[in-house]
Coordinates of C-alpha atoms in Angstrom, one line a residue:
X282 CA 7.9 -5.1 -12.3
X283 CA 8.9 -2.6 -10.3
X284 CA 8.5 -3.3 -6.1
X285 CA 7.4 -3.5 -5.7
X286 CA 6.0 -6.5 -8.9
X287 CA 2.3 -10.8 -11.3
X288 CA -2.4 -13.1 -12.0
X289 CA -18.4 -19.5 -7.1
X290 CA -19.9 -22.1 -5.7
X291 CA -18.8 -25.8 -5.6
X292 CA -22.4 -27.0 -5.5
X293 CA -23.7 -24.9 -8.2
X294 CA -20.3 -25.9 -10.7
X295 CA -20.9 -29.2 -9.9
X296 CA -24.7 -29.6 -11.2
X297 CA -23.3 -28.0 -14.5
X298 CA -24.4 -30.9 -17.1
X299 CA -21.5 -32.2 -19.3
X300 CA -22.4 -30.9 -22.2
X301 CA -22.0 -27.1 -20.6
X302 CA -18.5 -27.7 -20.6
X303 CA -16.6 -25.3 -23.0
X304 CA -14.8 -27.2 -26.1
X305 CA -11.8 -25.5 -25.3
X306 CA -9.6 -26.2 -22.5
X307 CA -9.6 -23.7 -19.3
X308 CA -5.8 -23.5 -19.8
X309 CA -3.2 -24.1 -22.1
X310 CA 0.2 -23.9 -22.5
X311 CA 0.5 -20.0 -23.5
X312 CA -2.4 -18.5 -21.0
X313 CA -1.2 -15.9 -18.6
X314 CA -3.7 -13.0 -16.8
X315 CA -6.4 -11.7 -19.0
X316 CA -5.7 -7.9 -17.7
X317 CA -8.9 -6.6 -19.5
X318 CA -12.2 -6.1 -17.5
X319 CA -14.7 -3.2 -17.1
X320 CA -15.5 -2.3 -13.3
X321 CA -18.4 -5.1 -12.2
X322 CA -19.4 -7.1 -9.4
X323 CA -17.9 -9.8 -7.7
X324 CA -20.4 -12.2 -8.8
X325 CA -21.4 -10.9 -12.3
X326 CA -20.3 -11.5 -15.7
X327 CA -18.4 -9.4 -17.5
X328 CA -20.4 -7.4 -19.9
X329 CA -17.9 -6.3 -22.4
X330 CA -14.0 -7.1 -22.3
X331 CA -11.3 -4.0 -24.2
X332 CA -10.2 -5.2 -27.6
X333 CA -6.4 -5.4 -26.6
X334 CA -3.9 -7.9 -26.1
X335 CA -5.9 -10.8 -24.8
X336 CA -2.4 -12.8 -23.2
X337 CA 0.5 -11.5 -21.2
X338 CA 3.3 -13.4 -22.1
X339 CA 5.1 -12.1 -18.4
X340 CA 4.9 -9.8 -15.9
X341 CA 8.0 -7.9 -15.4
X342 CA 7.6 -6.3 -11.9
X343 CA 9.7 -3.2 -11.0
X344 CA 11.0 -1.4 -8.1
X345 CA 10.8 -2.4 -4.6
X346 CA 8.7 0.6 -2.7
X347 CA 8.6 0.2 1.3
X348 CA 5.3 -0.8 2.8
X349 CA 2.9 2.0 2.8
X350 CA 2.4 3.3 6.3
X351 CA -1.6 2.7 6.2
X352 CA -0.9 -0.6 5.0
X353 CA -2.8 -3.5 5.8
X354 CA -3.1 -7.3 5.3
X355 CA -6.7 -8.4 4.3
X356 CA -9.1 -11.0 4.8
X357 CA -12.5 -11.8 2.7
X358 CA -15.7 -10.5 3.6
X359 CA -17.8 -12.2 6.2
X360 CA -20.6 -13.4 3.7
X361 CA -17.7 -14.8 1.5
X362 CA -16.7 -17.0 4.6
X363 CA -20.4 -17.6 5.5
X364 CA -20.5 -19.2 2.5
X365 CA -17.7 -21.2 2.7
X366 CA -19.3 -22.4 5.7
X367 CA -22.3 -22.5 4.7
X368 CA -21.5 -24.5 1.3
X369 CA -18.8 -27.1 3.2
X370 CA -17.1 -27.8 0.4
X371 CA -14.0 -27.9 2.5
X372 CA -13.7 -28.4 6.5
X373 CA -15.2 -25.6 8.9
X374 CA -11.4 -26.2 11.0
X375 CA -10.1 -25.8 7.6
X376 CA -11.7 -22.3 7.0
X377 CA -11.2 -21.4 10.8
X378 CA -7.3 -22.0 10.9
X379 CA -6.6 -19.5 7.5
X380 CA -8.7 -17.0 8.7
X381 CA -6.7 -17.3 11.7
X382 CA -3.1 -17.1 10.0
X383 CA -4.6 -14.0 7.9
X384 CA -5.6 -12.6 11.7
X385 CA -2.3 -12.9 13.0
X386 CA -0.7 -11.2 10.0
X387 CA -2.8 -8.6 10.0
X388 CA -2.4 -8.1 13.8
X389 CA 1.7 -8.5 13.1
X390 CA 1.6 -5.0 10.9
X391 CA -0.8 -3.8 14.1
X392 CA -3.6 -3.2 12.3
X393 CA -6.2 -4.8 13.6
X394 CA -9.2 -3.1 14.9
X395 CA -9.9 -4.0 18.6
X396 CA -7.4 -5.8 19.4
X397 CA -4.8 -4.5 22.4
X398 CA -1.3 -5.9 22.9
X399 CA 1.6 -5.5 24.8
X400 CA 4.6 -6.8 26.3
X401 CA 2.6 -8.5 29.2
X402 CA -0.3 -9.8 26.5
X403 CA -0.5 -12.9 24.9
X404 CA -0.7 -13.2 21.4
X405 CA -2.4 -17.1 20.9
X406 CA -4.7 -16.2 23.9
X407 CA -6.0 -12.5 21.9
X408 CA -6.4 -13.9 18.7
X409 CA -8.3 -16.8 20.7
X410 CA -10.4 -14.5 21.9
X411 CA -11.1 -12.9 18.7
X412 CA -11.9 -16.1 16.6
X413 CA -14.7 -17.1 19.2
X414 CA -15.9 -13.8 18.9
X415 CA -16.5 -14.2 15.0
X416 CA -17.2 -17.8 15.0
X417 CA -19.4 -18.2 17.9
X418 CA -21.1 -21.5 16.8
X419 CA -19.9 -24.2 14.3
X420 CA -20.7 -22.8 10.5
X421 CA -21.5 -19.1 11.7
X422 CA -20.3 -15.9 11.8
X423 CA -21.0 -13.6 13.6
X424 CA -21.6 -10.3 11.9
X425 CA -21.5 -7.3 14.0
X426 CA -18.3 -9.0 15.9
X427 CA -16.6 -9.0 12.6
X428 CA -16.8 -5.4 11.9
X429 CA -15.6 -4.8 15.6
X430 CA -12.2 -5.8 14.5
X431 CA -12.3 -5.6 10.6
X432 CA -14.3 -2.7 8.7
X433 CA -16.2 -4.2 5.7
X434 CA -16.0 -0.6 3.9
X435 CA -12.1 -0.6 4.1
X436 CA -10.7 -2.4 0.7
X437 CA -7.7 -2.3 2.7
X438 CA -8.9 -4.4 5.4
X439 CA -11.5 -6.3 3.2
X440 CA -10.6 -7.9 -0.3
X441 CA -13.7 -7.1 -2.4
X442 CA -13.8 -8.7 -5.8
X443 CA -10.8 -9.7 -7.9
X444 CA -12.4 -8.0 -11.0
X445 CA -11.1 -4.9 -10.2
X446 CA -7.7 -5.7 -10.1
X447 CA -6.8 -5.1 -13.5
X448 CA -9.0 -2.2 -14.8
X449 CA -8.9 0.4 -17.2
X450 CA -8.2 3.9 -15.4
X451 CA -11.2 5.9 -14.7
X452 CA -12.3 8.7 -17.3
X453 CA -11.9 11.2 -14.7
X454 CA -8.4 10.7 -14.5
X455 CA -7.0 9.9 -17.8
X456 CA -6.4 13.9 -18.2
X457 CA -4.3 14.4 -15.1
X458 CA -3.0 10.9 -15.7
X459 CA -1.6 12.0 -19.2
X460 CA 0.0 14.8 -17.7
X461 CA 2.2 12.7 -15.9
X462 CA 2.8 10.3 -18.7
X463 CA 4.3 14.1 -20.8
X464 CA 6.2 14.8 -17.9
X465 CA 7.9 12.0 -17.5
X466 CA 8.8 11.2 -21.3
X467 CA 10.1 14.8 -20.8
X468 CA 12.3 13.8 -18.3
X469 CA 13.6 10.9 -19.9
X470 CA 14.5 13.1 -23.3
X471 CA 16.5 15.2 -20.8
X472 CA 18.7 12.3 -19.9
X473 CA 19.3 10.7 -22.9
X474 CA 21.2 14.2 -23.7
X475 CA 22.9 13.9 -20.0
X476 CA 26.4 12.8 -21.5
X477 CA 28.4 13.0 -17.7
X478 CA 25.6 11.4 -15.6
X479 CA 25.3 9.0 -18.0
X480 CA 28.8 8.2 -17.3
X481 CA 28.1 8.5 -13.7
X482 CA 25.7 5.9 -13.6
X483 CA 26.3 3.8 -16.4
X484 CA 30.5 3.6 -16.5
X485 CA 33.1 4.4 -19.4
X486 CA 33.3 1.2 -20.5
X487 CA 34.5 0.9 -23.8
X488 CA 33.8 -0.9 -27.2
X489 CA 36.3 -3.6 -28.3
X490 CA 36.6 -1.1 -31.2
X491 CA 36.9 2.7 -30.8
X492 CA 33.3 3.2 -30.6
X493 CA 32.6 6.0 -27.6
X494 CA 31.7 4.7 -24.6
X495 CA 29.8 1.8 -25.5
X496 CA 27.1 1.4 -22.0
X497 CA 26.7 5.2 -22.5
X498 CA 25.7 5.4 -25.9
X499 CA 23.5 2.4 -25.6
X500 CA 21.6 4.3 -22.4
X501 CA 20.9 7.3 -24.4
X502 CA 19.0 5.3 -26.8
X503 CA 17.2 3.5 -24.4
X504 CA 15.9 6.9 -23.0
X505 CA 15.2 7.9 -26.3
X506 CA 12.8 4.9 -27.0
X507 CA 11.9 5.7 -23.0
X508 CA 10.8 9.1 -24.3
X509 CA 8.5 7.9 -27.4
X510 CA 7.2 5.1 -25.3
X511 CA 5.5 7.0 -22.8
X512 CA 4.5 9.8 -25.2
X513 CA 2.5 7.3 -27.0
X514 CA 1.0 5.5 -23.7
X515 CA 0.1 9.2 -23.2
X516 CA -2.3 9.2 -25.9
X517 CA -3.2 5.5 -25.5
X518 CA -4.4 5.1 -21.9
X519 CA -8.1 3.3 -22.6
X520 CA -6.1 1.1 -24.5
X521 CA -3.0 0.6 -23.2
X522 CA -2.8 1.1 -19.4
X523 CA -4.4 -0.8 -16.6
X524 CA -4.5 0.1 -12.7
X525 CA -6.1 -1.8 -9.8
X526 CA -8.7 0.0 -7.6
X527 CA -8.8 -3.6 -5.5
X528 CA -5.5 -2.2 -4.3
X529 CA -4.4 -6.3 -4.5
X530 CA -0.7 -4.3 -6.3
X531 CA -0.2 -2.0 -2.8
X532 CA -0.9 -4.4 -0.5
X533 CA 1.9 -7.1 -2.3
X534 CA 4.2 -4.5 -2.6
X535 CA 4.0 -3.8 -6.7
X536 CA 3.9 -0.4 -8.1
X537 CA 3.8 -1.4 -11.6
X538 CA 4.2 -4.3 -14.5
X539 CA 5.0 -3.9 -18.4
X540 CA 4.4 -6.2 -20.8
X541 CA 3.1 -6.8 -24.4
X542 CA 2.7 -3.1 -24.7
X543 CA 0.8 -2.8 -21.5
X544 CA 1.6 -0.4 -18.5
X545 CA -0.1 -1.6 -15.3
X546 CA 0.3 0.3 -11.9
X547 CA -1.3 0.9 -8.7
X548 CA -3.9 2.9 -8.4
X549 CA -2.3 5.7 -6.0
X550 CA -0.1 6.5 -9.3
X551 CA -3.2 6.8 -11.1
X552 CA -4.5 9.4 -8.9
X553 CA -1.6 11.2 -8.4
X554 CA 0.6 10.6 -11.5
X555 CA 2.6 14.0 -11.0
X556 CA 4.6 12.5 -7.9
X557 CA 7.6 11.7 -8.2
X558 CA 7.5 8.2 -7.2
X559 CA 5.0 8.2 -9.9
X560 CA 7.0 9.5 -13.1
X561 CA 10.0 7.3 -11.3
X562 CA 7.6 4.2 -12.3
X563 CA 6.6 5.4 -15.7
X564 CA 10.4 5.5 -16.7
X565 CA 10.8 2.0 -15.1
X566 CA 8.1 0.4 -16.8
X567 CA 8.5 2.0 -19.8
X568 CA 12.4 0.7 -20.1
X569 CA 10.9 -2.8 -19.7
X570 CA 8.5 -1.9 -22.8
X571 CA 11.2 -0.7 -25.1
X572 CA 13.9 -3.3 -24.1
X573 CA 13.7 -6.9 -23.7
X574 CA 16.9 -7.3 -22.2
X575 CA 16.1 -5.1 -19.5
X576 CA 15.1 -6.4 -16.7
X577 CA 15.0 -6.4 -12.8
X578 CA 17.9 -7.3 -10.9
X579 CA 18.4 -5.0 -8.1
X580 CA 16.2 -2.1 -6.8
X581 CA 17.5 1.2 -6.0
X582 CA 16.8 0.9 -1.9
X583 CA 18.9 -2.6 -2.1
X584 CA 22.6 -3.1 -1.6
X585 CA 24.2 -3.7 -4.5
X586 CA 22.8 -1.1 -6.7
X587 CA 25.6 1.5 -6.3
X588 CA 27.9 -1.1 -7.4
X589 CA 26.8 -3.2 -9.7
X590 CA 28.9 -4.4 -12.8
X591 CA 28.1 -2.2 -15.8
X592 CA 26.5 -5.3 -17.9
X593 CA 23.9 -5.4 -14.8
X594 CA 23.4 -1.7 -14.7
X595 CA 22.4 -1.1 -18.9
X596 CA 19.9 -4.0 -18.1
X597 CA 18.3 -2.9 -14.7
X598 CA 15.4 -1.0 -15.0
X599 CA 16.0 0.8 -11.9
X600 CA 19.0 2.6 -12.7
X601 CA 16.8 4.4 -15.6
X602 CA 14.9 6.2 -12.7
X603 CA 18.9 7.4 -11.1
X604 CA 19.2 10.6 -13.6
X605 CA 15.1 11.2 -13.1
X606 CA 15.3 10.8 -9.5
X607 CA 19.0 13.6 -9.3
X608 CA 17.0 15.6 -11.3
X609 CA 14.5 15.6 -9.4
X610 CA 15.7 15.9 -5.6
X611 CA 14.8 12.9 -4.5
X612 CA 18.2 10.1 -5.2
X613 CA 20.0 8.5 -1.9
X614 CA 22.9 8.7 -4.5
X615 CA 22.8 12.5 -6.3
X616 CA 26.2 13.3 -7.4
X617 CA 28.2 10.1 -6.8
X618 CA 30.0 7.7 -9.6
X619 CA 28.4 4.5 -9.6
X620 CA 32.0 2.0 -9.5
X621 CA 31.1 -1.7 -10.0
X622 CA 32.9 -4.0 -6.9
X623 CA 33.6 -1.3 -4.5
X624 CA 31.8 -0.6 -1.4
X625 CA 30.9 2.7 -0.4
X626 CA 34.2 2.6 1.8
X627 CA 36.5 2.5 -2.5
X628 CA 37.5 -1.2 -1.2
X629 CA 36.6 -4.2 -3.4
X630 CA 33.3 -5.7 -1.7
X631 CA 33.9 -8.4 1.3
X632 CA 32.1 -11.7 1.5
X633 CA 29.7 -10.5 4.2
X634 CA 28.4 -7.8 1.5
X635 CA 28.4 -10.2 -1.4
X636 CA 26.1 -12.6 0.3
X637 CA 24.2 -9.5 1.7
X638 CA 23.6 -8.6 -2.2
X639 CA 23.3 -12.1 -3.0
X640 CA 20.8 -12.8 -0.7
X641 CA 19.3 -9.6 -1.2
X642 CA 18.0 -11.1 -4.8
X643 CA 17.0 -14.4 -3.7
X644 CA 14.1 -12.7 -1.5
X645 CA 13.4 -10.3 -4.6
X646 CA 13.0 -13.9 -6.9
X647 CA 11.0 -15.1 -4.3
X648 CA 8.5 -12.6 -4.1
X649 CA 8.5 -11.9 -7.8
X650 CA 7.1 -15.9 -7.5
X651 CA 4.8 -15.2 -4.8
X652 CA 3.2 -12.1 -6.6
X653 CA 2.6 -14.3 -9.8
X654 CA 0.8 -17.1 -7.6
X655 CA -1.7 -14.5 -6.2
X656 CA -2.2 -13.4 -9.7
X657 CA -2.6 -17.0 -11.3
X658 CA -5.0 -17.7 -8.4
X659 CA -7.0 -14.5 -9.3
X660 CA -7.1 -15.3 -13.3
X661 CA -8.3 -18.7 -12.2
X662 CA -11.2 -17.1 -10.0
X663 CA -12.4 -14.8 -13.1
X664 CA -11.9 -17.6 -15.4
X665 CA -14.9 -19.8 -12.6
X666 CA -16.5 -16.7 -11.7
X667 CA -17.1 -16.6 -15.9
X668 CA -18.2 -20.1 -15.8
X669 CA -15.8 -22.2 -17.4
X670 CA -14.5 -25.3 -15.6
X671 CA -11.5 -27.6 -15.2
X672 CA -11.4 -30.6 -17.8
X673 CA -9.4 -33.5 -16.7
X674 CA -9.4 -34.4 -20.6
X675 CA -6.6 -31.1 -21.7
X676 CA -3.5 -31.7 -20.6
X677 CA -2.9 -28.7 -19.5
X678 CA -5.5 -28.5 -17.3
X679 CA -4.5 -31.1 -15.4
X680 CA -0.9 -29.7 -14.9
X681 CA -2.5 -26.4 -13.3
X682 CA -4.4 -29.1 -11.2
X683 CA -1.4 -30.2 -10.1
X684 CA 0.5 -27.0 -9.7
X685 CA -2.5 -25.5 -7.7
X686 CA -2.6 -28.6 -5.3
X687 CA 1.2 -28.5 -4.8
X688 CA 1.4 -24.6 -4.0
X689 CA -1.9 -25.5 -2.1
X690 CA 0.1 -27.6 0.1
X691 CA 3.1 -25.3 0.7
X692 CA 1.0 -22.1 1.2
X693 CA -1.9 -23.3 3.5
X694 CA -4.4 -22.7 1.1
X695 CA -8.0 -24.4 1.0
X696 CA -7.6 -26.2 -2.5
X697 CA -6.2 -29.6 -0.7
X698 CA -8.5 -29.9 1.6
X699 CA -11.5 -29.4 -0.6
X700 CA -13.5 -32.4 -0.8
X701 CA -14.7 -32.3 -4.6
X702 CA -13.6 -31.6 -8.1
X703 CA -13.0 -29.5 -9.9
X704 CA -10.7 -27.5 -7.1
X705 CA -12.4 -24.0 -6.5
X706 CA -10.3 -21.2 -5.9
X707 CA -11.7 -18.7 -2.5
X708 CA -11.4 -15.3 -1.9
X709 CA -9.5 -17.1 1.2
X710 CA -7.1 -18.7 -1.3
X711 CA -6.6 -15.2 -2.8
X712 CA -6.2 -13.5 -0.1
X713 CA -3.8 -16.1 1.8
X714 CA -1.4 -15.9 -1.4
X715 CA -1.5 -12.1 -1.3
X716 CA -0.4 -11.9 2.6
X717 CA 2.4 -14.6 1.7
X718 CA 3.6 -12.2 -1.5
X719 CA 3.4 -9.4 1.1
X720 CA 5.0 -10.9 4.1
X721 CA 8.3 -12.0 1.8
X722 CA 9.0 -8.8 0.6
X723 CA 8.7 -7.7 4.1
X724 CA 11.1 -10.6 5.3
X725 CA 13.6 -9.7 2.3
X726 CA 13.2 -6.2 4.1
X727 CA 15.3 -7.6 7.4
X728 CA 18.4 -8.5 5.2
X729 CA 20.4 -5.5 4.9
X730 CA 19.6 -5.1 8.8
X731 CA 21.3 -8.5 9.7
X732 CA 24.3 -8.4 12.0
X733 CA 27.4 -9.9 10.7
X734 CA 27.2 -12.8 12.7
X735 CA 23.5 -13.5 11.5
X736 CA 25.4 -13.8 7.9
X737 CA 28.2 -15.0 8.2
X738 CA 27.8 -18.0 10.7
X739 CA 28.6 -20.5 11.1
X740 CA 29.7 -20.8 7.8
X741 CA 31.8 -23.9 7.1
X742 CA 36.1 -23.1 6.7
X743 CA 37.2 -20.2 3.9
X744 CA 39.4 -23.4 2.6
X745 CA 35.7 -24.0 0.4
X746 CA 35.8 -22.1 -2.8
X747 CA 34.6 -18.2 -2.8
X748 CA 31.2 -19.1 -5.0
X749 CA 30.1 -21.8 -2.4
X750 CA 31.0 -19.9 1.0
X751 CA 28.5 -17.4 -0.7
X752 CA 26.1 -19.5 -1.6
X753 CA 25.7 -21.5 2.1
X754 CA 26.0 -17.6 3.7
X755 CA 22.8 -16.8 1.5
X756 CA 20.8 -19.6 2.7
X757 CA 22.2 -18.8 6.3
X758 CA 20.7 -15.3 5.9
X759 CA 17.8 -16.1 4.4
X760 CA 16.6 -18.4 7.4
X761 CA 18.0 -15.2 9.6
X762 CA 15.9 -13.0 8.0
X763 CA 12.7 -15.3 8.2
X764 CA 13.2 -15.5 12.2
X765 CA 13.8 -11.8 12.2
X766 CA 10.6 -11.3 10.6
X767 CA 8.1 -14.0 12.3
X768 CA 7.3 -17.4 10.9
X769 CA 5.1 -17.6 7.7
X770 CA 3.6 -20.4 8.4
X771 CA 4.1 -21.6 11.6
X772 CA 7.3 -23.7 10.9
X773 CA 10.6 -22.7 10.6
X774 CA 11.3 -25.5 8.2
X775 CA 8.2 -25.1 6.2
X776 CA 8.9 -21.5 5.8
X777 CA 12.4 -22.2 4.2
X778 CA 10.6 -24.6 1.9
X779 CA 8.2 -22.3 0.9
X780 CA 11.0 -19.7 0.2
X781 CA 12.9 -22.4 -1.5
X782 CA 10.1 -23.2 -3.7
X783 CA 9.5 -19.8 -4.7
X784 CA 13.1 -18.7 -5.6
X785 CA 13.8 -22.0 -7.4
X786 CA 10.1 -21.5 -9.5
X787 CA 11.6 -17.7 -10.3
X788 CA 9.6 -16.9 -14.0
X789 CA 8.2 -20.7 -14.1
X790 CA 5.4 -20.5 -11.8
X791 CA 2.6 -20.7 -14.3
X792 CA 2.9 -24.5 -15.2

């Protein structure tokens, strides 16, 4: 996945007779997001589905992009909260208190319509203020004082329907969209035939027998099979590539997935597939497609990508975009060696930049998490906006019970609180677990900026062996970094939870 990376009323479920109930189970063991839908309403079923791969075993996510100046956190629309209200499947405090979290987010990125801060304001007593102005009486909202801070229009301020997430690309730009797709495969022939910056980037290493230089040789086929990949997504875009004109991939930070011969990206590389940035995430995604060995360890914007060990480098996707991006003008690294171990300085990393690396990737894990519970939340949603319901009876279905309930708990969602069954996933739900996804990349963000001291102590005597001095100075970081940021949720040790959660559930967070 490249950084940016992954996938209704109670009342109205619940008078379902028994005998609705599908004879299969809602989930099984196997069942990941269902990227397939035509461009429909919110509320309607879909009409027609594409005739491609039905199950995405994983979502690789790529290259970690910066936040997009416009950027903004978003909330649901005001008649998806009336309803909630209106419906009280779960408390009105209940519904009150996440809007207010997604608020203060939103107001965090300053981005909030209205609302005027500064060094003599205070934050509790503003947002105050604005959640009596939308919620003027128990179980209303007020209309016309939600669009005073929030335009309903803006899909960047207002999450709109979760079937346009994963879409087929518009006709009108498949052509222009193809171009890019040529361009970059032409790109990527170029650099298979790059002999010295494949040495640059990828090392001399050598075979145990005399076989050339062994990472070199391997890279060069890689952008070979790079090359063919995207020439044939080129021709195969109806079937084969997905964007998302919800925008849920911008606002969580993803420019693209790959997986089961799918390309997914955001829907600004749709639109203007000639950019740079754009071809960059073609080749990324594309090495995913080829290679199952490569994957994402470390993005080109992070430390540690300069001098990672050369078995790292042949299997990061990123450092396929390097040669594309010297080519092209745009590398923070055109012309330089890439030597594994040694700082920019020629010295053999210190401790303070291995746990800065280090802890570097336990934010990128952790995210990568967080972006796959905003997408299992949002498969769920299709799956109820489709009509199918949770069976206690499949086993399975009662471990994604369980595994909504617990991330339920540790996010602040609405599914704990609810008072019936089967659990009923919100726009609020979706759109809490996409600000969490987007607030952790933007926490892992504050790492390389941490002083010394907000790394390295107090870490416990240098008599402890290396691996566990590194280890405690991650964790160290990582809570430095969450302070340097703003709390998640409200609780310094409920936001290290969270965190530790998500790294720990790294690739495992579909039950």
């Amino acid at each position: 996945m490249r950084s940016f990376a992954k996938k209704t009323q109670v009342s109205r479920q619940a008078a379902q007779p028994a005998s609705a109930k599908s004879s299969q189970p809602f989930f099984n063991q196997s069942h990941t997001p269902d990227p397939f839908f035509k461009k429909q309403p919110e509320d309607q079923k879909p009409g027609s589905e594409m005739k491609a791969d039905k199950r995405l075993s994983r979502l690789d996510f790529s290259e970690s992009t910066r936040p997009p100046s416009g950027a903004r956190l978003r909330v649901p629309s005001s008649a998806e909260l009336q309803n909630m209200l209106s419906v009280g499947s779960v408390n009105d405090a209940v519904v009150l208190s996440r809007v207010r979290k997604l608020l203060e987010r939103m107001n965090r990125e300053g981005r909030l319509y209205s609302l005027t801060c500064n060094a003599q304001s205070d934050l509790d007593t503003d947002l105050d203020r604005v959640m009596k102005d939308i919620f003027p009486l128990p179980g209303q909202i007020d209309q016309s004082a939600y669009e005073r801070y929030i335009n309903p229009a803006d899909r960047t301020m207002v999450y709109q329907t979760v079937r346009e997430a994963i879409i087929t690309p518009h006709k009108e730009h498949r052509d222009k969209l193809k171009l890019g797709l040529l361009a970059a495969a032409g790109t990527a022939a170029v650099a298979a035939q790059d002999v010295d910056g494949l040495k640059e980037v990828f090392g001399v290493t050598e075979g145990s027998e005399w076989l050339g230089y062994i990472y070199v040789i391997t890279a060069h086929q890689n952008y070979l099979a790079i090359q063919k990949r995207l020439s044939e997504l080129a021709f195969n875009i109806e079937s084969k590539i997905t964007t998302d004109y919800n925008l849920d991939a911008r606002e969580a930070f993803v420019s693209g997935w790959a997986s089961n011969g799918v390309l997914h990206v955001r829907a600004k590389i749709v639109t203007e597939p000639l950019a740079t940035s754009s071809k960059a995430t073609f080749i990324h995604e594309a090495a995913h497609l080829v290679n199952s060995n490569i994957k994402d360890y470390v993005y080109d914007d992070k430390p540690g990508f300069d001098t990672a060990a050369a078995e790292t480098k042949i299997n990061n996707a990123a450092h396929y975009e390097e040669l594309p991006k010297r080519y092209w003008g745009v590398s923070a690294y055109k012309g330089k060696t890439f030597t594994p171990g040694l700082s920019n300085s020629g010295k053999s990393l210190t401790a303070e930049e291995k746990i800065r690396q280090k802890a570097v990737n336990y934010f990128r894990m952790a995210w990568h998490s967080a972006v796959m519970v905003q997408d299992m939340l949002r498969d769920v949603r299709k799956e109820q906006l489709n009509g199918k319901r949770f069976d206690k009876g499949w086993w399975s279905e009662a471990k994604m019970d369980t595994r909504l309930h617990e991330l339920s708990q540790l996010m602040d969602l609405t599914l704990h609180e609810q008072w019936g069954w089967p659990p009923e996933i919100t726009l609020l739900d979706v759109t809490t677990a996409e600000s969490i996804a987007r607030e952790v990349h933007m926490a892992g963000d504050h790492v390389a900026k941490l002083s010394k001291d907000q790394i390295m102590s107090p870490l416990p005597p240098q008599k402890l062996l290396q691996f566990l001095l590194e280890d405690q100075g991650v964790i160290i970081a990582a809570n430095s970094a969450l302070k340097a940021h703003g709390s998640l949720l409200g609780d310094p040790n409920r936001d290290l939870k969270l965190l530790f959660w998500l790294h720990d559930h790294y690739e495992k967070v579909w039950p």
